[in-house]
């Protein structure tokens, strides 16, 4: 499966927020419908410009670049093609559709990472592990 990534996604963050890179972000909400209990959808912005995660059933990956607050995907997202229970496959389709259409990324005061589309669909993530506070330099 290939999901085209938006060219004009934007990142906005709190001034003292930690980097979003290198953190495994676990989805807590997909399109306002929650997430299936004990399922796992994740997103990781790797420090080497690689994006990866689990879409509920399959693994996905791609490339990204951050430039002065703008997030640009530098390759299409690709995913493995394993079959799972129909409910997980449906959740995965919704997850990948929203991720592929996301244009805005915000790090919220609650610590949530919110990806949203121009139509208002969104993915909300929280870090799997507690974040370390940002250190002022």
XYZ file of C-alpha atoms in Angstrom:
137
model
C 0.000 0.000 0.000
C 1.305 3.465 -0.855
C -0.083 6.607 0.769
C 0.851 9.930 -0.785
C 2.071 12.339 1.875
C 1.098 15.998 1.898
C 3.650 18.489 0.651
C 2.400 21.333 2.831
C 1.959 19.816 6.289
C 2.882 22.269 9.054
C 4.333 21.682 12.514
C 3.494 24.058 15.340
C 4.856 23.432 18.818
C 5.180 25.033 22.206
C 8.347 27.153 22.539
C 9.859 24.871 25.199
C 8.527 21.609 23.768
C 10.860 18.678 23.291
C 11.586 17.512 19.772
C 9.006 15.157 18.291
C 11.823 13.096 16.762
C 12.878 9.762 18.183
C 9.660 9.368 20.194
C 7.209 6.520 19.664
C 3.825 8.275 19.509
C 0.883 5.940 20.223
C -2.496 6.758 18.670
C -5.266 7.409 21.187
C -7.846 8.598 18.674
C -8.383 7.981 14.966
C -10.809 10.349 13.286
C -12.826 11.014 16.430
C -13.728 7.340 16.808
C -11.244 6.291 19.472
C -9.158 3.183 18.925
C -9.903 -0.527 19.278
C -8.957 -1.776 22.757
C -5.524 -3.417 22.910
C -4.743 -2.422 19.323
C -1.626 -0.424 18.588
C -1.151 2.307 15.995
C 2.074 4.293 16.299
C 4.083 7.031 14.631
C 7.817 7.691 14.983
C 9.711 10.568 13.390
C 13.234 9.154 13.284
C 16.201 11.472 13.721
C 17.561 10.368 10.333
C 14.535 11.650 8.428
C 12.705 8.313 8.494
C 9.046 8.042 9.444
C 7.740 4.677 10.617
C 5.181 2.950 12.766
C 2.398 0.454 13.062
C -0.926 1.218 11.374
C -2.820 -1.292 13.630
C -2.016 -4.436 11.633
C 0.806 -3.572 9.231
C 4.052 -1.643 9.553
C 4.586 1.484 7.430
C 7.555 3.703 6.631
C 8.548 6.745 4.612
C 10.836 9.753 4.684
C 10.247 13.265 5.979
C 12.050 16.566 6.474
C 11.391 19.345 8.978
C 12.246 22.865 7.843
C 11.479 25.902 9.997
C 8.229 24.446 11.276
C 7.121 22.847 8.007
C 6.846 19.074 7.690
C 7.506 17.712 4.211
C 7.239 14.064 3.298
C 10.080 13.246 0.921
C 8.746 9.837 -0.123
C 5.425 8.050 -0.302
C 4.496 5.974 2.727
C 4.725 2.231 2.088
C 3.151 -0.484 4.220
C 3.417 -4.232 4.593
C 0.390 -6.184 3.359
C -0.471 -8.608 6.169
C -4.161 -9.437 6.659
C -5.763 -9.074 10.089
C -9.237 -9.131 11.593
C -11.687 -6.985 9.577
C -12.105 -4.465 12.419
C -8.327 -3.900 12.602
C -8.084 -3.608 8.826
C -10.837 -0.962 8.878
C -9.073 0.952 11.649
C -5.817 0.723 9.698
C -7.431 2.061 6.511
C -8.827 5.037 8.449
C -5.457 5.646 10.156
C -3.473 5.600 6.892
C -6.061 7.728 5.065
C -5.899 10.460 7.716
C -2.116 10.239 8.018
C -1.776 10.568 4.239
C -4.093 13.589 4.140
C -2.668 15.348 7.233
C -1.599 18.935 6.611
C -1.088 20.210 10.151
C 0.828 18.833 13.118
C 0.548 20.392 16.555
C 2.142 19.543 19.875
C -0.620 20.432 22.327
C -0.163 21.694 25.917
C -1.517 18.312 27.114
C 1.513 16.611 25.536
C -0.603 15.189 22.712
C 0.592 15.268 19.126
C -2.312 16.131 16.817
C -2.254 15.557 13.056
C -5.223 17.008 11.185
C -6.531 17.251 7.656
C -8.053 20.356 6.035
C -11.450 18.612 6.370
C -11.033 18.372 10.150
C -10.242 14.655 10.453
C -7.464 14.005 12.946
C -5.138 11.556 14.638
C -4.214 12.171 18.282
C -1.094 10.589 19.751
C 0.589 10.492 23.140
C 4.163 9.359 23.776
C 4.458 5.688 24.773
C 7.096 6.685 27.328
C 6.978 9.898 29.416
C 8.805 12.789 27.766
C 11.857 14.309 29.406
C 11.424 18.043 30.059
C 13.131 20.346 27.569
C 16.374 21.809 28.868
C 16.871 25.532 28.358
C 20.217 26.388 26.844
